[in-house]
Structure formats: C-alpha cells, structure tokens
mmCIF file of C-alpha atoms in Angstrom:
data_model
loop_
_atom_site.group_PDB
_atom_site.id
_atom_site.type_symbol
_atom_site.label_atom_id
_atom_site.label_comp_id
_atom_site.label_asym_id
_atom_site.label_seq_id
_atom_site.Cartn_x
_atom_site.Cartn_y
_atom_site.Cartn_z
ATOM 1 C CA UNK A 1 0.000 0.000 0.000
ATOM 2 C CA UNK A 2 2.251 3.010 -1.208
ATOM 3 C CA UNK A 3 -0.311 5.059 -3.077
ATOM 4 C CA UNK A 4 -3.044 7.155 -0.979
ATOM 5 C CA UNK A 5 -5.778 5.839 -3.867
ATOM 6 C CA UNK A 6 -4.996 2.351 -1.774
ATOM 7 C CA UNK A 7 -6.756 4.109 1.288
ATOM 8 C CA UNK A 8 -10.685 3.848 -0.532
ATOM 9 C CA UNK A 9 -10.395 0.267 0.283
ATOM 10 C CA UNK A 10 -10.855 0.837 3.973
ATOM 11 C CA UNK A 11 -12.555 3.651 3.773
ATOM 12 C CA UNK A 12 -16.515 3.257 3.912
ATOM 13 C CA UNK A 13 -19.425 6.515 2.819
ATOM 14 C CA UNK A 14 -22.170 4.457 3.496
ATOM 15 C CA UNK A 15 -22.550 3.645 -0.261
ATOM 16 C CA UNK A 16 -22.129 -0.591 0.688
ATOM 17 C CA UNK A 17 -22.906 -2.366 3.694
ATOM 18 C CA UNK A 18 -20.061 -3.798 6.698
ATOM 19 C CA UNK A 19 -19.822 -7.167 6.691
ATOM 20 C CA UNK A 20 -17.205 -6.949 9.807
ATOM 21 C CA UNK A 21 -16.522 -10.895 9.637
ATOM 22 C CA UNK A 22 -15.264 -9.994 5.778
ATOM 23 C CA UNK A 23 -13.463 -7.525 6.880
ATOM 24 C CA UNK A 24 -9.799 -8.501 7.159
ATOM 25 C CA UNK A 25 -8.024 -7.919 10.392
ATOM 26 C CA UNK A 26 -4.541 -7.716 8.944
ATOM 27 C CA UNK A 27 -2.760 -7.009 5.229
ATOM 28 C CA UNK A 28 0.404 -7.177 3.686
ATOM 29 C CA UNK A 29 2.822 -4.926 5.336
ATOM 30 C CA UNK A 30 3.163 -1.312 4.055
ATOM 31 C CA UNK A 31 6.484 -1.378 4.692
ATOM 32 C CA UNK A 32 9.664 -2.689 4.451
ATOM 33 C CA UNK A 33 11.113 -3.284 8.133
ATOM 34 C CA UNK A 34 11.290 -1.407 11.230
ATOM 35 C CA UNK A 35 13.597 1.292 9.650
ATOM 36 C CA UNK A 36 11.467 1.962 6.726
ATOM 37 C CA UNK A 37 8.358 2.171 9.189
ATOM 38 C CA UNK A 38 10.363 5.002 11.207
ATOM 39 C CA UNK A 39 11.320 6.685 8.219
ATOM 40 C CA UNK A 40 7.316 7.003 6.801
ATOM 41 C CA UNK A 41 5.525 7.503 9.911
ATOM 42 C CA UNK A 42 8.351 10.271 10.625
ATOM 43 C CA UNK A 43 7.559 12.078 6.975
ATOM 44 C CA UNK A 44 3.780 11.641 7.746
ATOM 45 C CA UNK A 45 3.738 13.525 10.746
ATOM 46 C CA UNK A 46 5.908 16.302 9.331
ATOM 47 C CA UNK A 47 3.233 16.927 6.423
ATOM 48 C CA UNK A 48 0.526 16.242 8.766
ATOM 49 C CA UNK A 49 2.251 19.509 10.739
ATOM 50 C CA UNK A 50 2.847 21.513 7.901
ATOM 51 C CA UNK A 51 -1.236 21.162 7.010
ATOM 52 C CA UNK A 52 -2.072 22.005 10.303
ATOM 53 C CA UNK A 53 0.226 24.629 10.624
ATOM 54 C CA UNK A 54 -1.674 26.378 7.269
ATOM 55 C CA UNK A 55 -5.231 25.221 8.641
ATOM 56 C CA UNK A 56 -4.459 27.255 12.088
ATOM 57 C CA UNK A 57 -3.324 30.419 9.341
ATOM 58 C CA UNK A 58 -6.495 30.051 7.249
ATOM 59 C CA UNK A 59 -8.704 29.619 10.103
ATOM 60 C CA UNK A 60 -11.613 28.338 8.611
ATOM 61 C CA UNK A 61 -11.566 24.430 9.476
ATOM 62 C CA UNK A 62 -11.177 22.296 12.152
ATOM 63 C CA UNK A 63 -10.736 18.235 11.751
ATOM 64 C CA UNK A 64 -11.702 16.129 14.562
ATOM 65 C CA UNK A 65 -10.548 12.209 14.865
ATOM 66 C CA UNK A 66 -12.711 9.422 16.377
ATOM 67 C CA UNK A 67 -11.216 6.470 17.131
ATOM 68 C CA UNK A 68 -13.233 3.545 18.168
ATOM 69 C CA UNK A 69 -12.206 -0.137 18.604
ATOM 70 C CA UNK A 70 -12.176 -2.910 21.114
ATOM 71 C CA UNK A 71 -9.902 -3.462 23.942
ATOM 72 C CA UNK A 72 -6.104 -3.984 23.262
ATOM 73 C CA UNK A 73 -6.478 -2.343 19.772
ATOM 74 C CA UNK A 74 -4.023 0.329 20.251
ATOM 75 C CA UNK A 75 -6.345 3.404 20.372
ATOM 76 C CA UNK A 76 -3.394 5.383 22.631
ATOM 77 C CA UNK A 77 -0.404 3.810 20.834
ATOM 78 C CA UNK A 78 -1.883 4.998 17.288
ATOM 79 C CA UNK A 79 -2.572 8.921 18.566
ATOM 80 C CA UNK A 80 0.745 9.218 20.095
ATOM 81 C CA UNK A 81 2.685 7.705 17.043
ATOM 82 C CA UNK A 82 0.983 9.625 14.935
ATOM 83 C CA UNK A 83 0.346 12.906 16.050
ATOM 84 C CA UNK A 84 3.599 12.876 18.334
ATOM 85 C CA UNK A 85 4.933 15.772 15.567
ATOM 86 C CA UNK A 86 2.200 17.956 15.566
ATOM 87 C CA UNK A 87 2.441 21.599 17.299
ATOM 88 C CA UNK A 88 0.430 20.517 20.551
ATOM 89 C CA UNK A 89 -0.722 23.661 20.779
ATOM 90 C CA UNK A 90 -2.539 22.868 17.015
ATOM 91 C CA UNK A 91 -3.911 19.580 18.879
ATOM 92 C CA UNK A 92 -6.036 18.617 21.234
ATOM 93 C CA UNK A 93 -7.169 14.908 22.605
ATOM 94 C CA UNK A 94 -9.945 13.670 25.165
ATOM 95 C CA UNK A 95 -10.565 9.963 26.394
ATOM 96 C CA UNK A 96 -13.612 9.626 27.523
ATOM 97 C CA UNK A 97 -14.484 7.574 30.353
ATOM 98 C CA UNK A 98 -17.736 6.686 32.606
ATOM 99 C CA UNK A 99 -19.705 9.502 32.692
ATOM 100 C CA UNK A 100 -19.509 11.475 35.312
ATOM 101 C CA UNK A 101 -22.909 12.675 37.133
ATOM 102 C CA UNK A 102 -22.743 16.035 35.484
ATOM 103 C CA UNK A 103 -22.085 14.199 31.980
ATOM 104 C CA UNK A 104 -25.397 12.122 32.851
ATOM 105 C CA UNK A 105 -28.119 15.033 33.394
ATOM 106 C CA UNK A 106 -27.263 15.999 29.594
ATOM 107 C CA UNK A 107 -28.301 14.729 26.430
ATOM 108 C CA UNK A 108 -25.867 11.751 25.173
ATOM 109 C CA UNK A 109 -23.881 14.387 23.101
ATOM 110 C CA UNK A 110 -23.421 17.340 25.550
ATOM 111 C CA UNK A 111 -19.888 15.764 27.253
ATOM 112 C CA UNK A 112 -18.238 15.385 23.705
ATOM 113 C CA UNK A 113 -19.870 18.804 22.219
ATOM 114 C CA UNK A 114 -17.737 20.865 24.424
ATOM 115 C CA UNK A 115 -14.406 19.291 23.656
ATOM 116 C CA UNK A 116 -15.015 19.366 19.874
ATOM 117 C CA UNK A 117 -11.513 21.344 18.276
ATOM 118 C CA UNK A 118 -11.604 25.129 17.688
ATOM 119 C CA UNK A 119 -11.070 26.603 14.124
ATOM 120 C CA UNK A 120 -7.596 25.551 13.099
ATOM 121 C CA UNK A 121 -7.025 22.496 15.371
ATOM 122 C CA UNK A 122 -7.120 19.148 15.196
ATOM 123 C CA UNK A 123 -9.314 17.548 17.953
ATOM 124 C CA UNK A 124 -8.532 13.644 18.730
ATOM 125 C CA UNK A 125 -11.385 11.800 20.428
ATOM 126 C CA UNK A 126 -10.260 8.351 22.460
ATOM 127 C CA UNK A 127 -13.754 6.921 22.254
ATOM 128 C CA UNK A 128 -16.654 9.335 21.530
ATOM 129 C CA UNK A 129 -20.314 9.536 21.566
ATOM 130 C CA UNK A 130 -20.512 6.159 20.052
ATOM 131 C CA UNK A 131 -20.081 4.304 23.208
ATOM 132 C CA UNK A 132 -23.784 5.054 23.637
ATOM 133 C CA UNK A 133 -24.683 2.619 20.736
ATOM 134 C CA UNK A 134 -21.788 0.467 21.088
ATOM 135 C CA UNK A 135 -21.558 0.200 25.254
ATOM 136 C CA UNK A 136 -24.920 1.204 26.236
ATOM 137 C CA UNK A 137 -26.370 -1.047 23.775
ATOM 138 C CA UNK A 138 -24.168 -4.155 24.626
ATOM 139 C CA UNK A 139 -25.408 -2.711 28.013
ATOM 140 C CA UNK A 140 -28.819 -1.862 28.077
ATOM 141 C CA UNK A 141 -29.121 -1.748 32.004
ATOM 142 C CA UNK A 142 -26.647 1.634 31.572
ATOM 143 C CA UNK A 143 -29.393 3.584 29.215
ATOM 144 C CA UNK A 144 -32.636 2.120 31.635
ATOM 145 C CA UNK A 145 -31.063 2.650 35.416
ATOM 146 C CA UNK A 146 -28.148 5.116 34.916
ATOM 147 C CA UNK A 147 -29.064 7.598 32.164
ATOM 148 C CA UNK A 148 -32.112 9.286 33.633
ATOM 149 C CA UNK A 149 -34.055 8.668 30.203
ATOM 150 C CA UNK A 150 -37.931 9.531 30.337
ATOM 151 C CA UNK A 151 -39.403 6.051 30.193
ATOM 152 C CA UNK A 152 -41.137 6.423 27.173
ATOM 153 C CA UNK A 153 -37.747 6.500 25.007
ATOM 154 C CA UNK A 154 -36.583 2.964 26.831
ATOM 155 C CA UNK A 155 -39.947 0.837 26.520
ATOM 156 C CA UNK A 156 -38.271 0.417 22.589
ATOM 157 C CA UNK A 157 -34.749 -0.608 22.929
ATOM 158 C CA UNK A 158 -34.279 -0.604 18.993
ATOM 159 C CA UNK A 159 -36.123 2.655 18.430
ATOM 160 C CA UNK A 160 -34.196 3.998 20.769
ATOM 161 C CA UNK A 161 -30.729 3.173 18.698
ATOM 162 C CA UNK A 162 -32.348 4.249 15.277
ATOM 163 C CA UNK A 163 -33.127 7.698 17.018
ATOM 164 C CA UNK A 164 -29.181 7.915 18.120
ATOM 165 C CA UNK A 165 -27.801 6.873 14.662
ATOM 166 C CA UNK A 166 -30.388 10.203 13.419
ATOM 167 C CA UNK A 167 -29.138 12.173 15.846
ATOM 168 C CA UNK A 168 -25.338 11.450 15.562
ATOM 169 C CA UNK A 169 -25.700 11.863 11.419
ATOM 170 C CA UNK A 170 -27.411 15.050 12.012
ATOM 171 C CA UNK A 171 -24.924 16.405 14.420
ATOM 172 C CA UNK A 172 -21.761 15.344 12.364
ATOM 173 C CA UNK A 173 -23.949 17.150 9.281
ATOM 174 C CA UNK A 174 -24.130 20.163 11.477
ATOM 175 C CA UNK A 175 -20.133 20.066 12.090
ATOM 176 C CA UNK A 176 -19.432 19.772 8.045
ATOM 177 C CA UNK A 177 -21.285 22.814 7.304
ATOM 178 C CA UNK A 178 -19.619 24.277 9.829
ATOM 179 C CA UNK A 179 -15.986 23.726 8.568
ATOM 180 C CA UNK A 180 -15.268 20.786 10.775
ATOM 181 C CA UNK A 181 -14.310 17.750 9.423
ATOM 182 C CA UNK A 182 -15.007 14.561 10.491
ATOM 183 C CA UNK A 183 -12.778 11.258 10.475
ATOM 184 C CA UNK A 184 -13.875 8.174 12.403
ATOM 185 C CA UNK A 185 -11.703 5.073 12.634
ATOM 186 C CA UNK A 186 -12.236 2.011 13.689
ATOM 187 C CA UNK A 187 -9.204 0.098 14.640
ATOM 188 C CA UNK A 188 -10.394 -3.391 13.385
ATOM 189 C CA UNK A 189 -8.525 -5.927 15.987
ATOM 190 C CA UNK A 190 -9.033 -9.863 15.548
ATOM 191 C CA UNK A 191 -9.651 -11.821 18.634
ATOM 192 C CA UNK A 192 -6.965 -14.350 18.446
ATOM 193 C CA UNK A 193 -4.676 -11.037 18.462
ATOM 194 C CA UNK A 194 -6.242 -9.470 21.063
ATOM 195 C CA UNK A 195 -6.087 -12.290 23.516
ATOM 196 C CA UNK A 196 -2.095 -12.570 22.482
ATOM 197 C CA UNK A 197 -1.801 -9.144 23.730
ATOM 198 C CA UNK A 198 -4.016 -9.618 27.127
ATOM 199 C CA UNK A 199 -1.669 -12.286 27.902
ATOM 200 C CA UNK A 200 1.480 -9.923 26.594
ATOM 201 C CA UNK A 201 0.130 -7.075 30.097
ATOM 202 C CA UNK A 202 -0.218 -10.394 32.306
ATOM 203 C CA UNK A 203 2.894 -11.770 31.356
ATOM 204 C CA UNK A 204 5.466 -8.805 31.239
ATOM 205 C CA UNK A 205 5.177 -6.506 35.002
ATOM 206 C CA UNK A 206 6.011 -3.353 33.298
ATOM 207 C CA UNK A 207 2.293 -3.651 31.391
ATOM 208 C CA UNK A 208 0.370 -5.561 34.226
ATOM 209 C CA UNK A 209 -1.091 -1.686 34.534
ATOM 210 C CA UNK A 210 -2.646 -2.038 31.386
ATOM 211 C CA UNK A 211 -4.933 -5.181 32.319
ATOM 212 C CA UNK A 212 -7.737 -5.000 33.807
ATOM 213 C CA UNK A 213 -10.877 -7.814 34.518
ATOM 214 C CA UNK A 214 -13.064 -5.440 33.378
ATOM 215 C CA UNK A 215 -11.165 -6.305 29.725
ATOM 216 C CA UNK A 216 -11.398 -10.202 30.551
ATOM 217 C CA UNK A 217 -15.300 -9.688 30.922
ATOM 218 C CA UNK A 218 -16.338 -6.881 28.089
ATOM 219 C CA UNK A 219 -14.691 -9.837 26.009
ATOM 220 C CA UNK A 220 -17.302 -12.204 26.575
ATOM 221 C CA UNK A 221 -19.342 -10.031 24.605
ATOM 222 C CA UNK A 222 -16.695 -10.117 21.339
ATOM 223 C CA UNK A 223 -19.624 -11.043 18.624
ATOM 224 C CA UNK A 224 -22.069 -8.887 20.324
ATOM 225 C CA UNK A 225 -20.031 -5.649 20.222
ATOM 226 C CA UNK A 226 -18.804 -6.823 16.499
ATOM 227 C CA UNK A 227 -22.546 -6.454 15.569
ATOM 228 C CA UNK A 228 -23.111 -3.301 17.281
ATOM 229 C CA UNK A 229 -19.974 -1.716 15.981
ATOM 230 C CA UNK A 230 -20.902 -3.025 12.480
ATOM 231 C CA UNK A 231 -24.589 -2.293 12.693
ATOM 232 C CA UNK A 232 -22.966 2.115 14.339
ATOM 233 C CA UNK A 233 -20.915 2.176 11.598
ATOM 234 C CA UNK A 234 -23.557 1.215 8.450
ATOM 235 C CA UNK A 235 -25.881 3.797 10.378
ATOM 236 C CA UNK A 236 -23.316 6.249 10.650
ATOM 237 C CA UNK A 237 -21.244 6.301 7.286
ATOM 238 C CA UNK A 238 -21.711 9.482 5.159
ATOM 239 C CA UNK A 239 -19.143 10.946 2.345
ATOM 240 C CA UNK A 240 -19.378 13.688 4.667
ATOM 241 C CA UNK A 241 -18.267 12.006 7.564
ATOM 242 C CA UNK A 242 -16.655 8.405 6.810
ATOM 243 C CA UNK A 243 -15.711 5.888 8.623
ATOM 244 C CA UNK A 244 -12.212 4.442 8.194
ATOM 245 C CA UNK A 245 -11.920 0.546 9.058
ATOM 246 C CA UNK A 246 -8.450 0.009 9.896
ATOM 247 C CA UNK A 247 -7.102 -3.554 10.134
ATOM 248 C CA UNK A 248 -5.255 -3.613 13.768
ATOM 249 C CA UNK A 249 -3.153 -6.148 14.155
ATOM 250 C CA UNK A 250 -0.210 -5.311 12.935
ATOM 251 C CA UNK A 251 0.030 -1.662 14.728
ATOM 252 C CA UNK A 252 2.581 -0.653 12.667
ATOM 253 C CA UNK A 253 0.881 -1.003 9.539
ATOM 254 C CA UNK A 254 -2.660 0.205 10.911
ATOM 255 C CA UNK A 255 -0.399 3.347 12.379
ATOM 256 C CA UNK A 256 0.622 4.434 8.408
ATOM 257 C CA UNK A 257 -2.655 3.740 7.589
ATOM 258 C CA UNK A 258 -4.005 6.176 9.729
ATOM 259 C CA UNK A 259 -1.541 8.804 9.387
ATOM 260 C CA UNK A 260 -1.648 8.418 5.346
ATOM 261 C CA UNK A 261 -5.914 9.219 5.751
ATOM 262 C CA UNK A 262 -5.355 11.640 7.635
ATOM 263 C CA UNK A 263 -2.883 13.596 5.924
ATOM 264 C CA UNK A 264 -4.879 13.218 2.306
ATOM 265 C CA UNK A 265 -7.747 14.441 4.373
ATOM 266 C CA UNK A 266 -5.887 17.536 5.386
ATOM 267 C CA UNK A 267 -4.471 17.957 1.931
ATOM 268 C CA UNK A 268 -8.670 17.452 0.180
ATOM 269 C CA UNK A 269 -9.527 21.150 2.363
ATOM 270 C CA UNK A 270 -9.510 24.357 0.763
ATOM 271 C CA UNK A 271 -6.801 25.854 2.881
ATOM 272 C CA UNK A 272 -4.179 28.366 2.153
ATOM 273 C CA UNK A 273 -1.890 31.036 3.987
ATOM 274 C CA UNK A 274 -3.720 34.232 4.317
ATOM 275 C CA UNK A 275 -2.614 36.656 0.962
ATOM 276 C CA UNK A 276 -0.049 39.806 1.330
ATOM 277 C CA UNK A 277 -1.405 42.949 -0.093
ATOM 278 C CA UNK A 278 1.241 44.806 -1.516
ATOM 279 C CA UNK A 279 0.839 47.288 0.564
ATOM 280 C CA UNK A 280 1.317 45.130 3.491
ATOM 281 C CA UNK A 281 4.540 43.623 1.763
ATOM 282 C CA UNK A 282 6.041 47.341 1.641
ATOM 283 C CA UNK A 283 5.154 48.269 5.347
ATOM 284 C CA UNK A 284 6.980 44.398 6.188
ATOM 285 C CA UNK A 285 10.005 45.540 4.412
ATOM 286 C CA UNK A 286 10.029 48.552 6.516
ATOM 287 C CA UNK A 287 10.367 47.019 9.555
ATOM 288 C CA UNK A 288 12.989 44.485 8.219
ATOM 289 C CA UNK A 289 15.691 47.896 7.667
ATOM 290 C CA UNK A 290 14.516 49.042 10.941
ATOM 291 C CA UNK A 291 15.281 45.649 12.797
ATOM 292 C CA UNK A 292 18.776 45.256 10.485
ATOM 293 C CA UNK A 293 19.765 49.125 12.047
ATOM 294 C CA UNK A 294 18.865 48.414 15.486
#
C-alpha cells in the first residue's frame, strides 16, 4: 500500500454495507522493516504539521478524529505515534471515560460537544459519543437505570438506537457545514490477536497496569459488540463524515494507515496562507531595515 488511492479500500461513505466478519483484520505490510516504518511515519507527521500549521493560518476548518475499537487495539499507541509531531498547541485529545454525574443530566452528546476542536485544530477523540450505541447497547441496564431517560424513550430498545444513529448523522452534518471535518476510525482488531496481547500485560510486570478484569469480561461479549460496531458504523457512514476501518493487528501497519488518511484528508480542504497585499509587503520591508539598524 504506497499510493493514498490504496486508502478507498478501507474507507466506507455508506454507499455498501459492513460485513465486519469480511473484513480482514490484517494485510500485507506497508512497509519494508522497522527502519522503513520510522522513516514514513516520521515524513507523515511532518506533512501532517505543515497542514495544520496552514489550517491554524487560514482559520476556517477544524478536523476532529474518532477512534473507536475494542480493547487492546491500540487506540493510545496509534494517537501518540501519529500525532507525536504535531504543534500541541494545534492539537487537542480527550478519552472519555464513565460519565460522570454532570455528563449524565445531559443529552448523550453534551460531554463530547464541548471538547469538539476550535477553528484551526485538530481535535482527537479516544472513544466518543458512540459508546452510547456500542456500550450502552451491549449494556442496556446503563441507558434504563443510569441515564435518567424519560421512560417512554426505553420501553423500545431498537427505536431507541435508530433515534441515536439520526441524531449522531445530524450532528456530524451540522459540524461539516460548519468547517469541521469529520474522520472516524475504527481500529479493526481480531480476537486471536487481542487475547495474544491480554496475555502480553499479564505476562510482562512493566504492562500488568494495562490489564484490567473489566477487559477479561467486556470480552465475553466479542460477537455482540462486532454487531453493534458493524450495525454504528452502516448507520453512521456518510461521504461527509466516513468511517475508516483500519485492520489492527499489525500496529505498525494500521499506524501508516491512519496517518496516510489523515494527511490526504488535510491535503482534500480548501486551505491556504492568508494573501499579502502589496501594501502590506512594503510596510513588512520597513520594519525588516529598521530591525537590520537596530
């Protein structure tokens, strides 16, 4: 995969259906060896720099990143390798967590409204608002005795979900006509990897941290949340705001993949460095001799 045209084939604008079990969790490798992966992931995040650096300047967009994916996937791994080079004053990230109780007496959206990215940044979100059709619907008990829902909207479990798909494709409508771009990725991990890498955070003490029974139990629910996620994601894809299925087990691979889209995505917006009047250029030139004489 060399050439960004390579990219459509993960890339999904609700024009075909998911088939998530199709879907293949791994390719052939992007690259040739670990020196060759430095080398492109170090290139990508320069250009990805440079385009932010001019979106900031033109001040008319903003891009904001979703990543999604199951446990082990490599969600934190992928942002940090990946926007590492970015001005972090040009980016900003937010994992979100259990609601809090203030998160809770809002609508579903409110928490993850006021983090989206000012004009000119890049906003990274480590899950999002689809954890309330992914989560909440693995876990219905969290939308009938935790999210303070009139009872009316929880009688119909499934109406419920259609009304959050319409709600979440309205709202990422809204952002596109209001210069924010949306990118959602979901980091496509098989299960036979992910328990290899459960067992890598028992087995080695400096990543026992990272494990967590909570992990050992959500995957009990593996085909359950590979519906849901396929079922979000059908609902969800627009050419306005597409959903990126990244194979995930090879992390260096799924990293260029991600930093490739991205920085294609950056390069598709209408974004330039604001013009110099003439007059402007003569005045700048002024205070060049006066800074060479002092």
């Amino acid at each position: 995969m060399t050439r960004s045209a390579d990219l459509d084939s993960f890339r999904l604008n609700g024009d075909a259906k998911l088939d998530l079990n199709a879907h293949p969790t791994t390719i052939n490798k992007p690259y040739d060896g670990k020196s060759d992966y430095r080398a492109q992931i170090k290139q990508l995040r320069s250009e990805i720099n440079d385009l932010q650096q001019m979106m900031y300047a033109h001040d008319r967009y903003s891009l904001l990143l979703i990543f999604q994916a199951m446990d082990a996937a490599g969600k934190d791994g992928t942002i940090r390798a990946v926007l590492s080079g970015v001005n972090p004053h040009g980016v900003s990230i937010h994992a979100f967590k259990k609601p809090s109780a203030e998160e809770l007496d809002h609508d579903f959206l409110w928490r993850t409204t006021v983090r989206l990215p000012q004009r000119g940044r890049i906003g990274v979100f480590n899950r999002s608002y689809y954890e309330e059709v992914l989560v909440a619907r693995v876990h219905p008990k969290i939308v009938r005795s935790y999210q303070k829902l009139p009872d009316q909207h929880t009688r119909d479990l499934d109406a419920l979900w259609r009304e959050r798909y319409s709600s979440i494709r309205d709202f990422e409508q809204h952002l596109e006509r209001n210069g924010t771009r949306v990118l959602k990725f979901f980091l496509h991990l098989g299960r036979d990897e992910q328990r290899a890498r459960f067992l890598d955070r028992i087995d080695e003490p400096e990543k026992n941290w990272k494990f967590s029974e909570s992990d050992m139990a959500e995957r009990q629910h593996w085909d359950r949340y590979q519906q849901c996620y396929a079922d979000a994601i059908n609902a969800t894809a627009t050419p306005d705001a597409p959903w990126f299925v990244v194979p995930a087990d090879d992390k260096k691979a799924m990293r260029l993949i991600v930093a490739r889209t991205i920085r294609d995505e950056l390069r598709r917006l209408d974004m330039r460095y604001p013009q110099v009047t003439d007059e402007r250029r003569t005045a700048l030139q002024g205070y060049r001799e006066q800074l060479l004489k002092d």
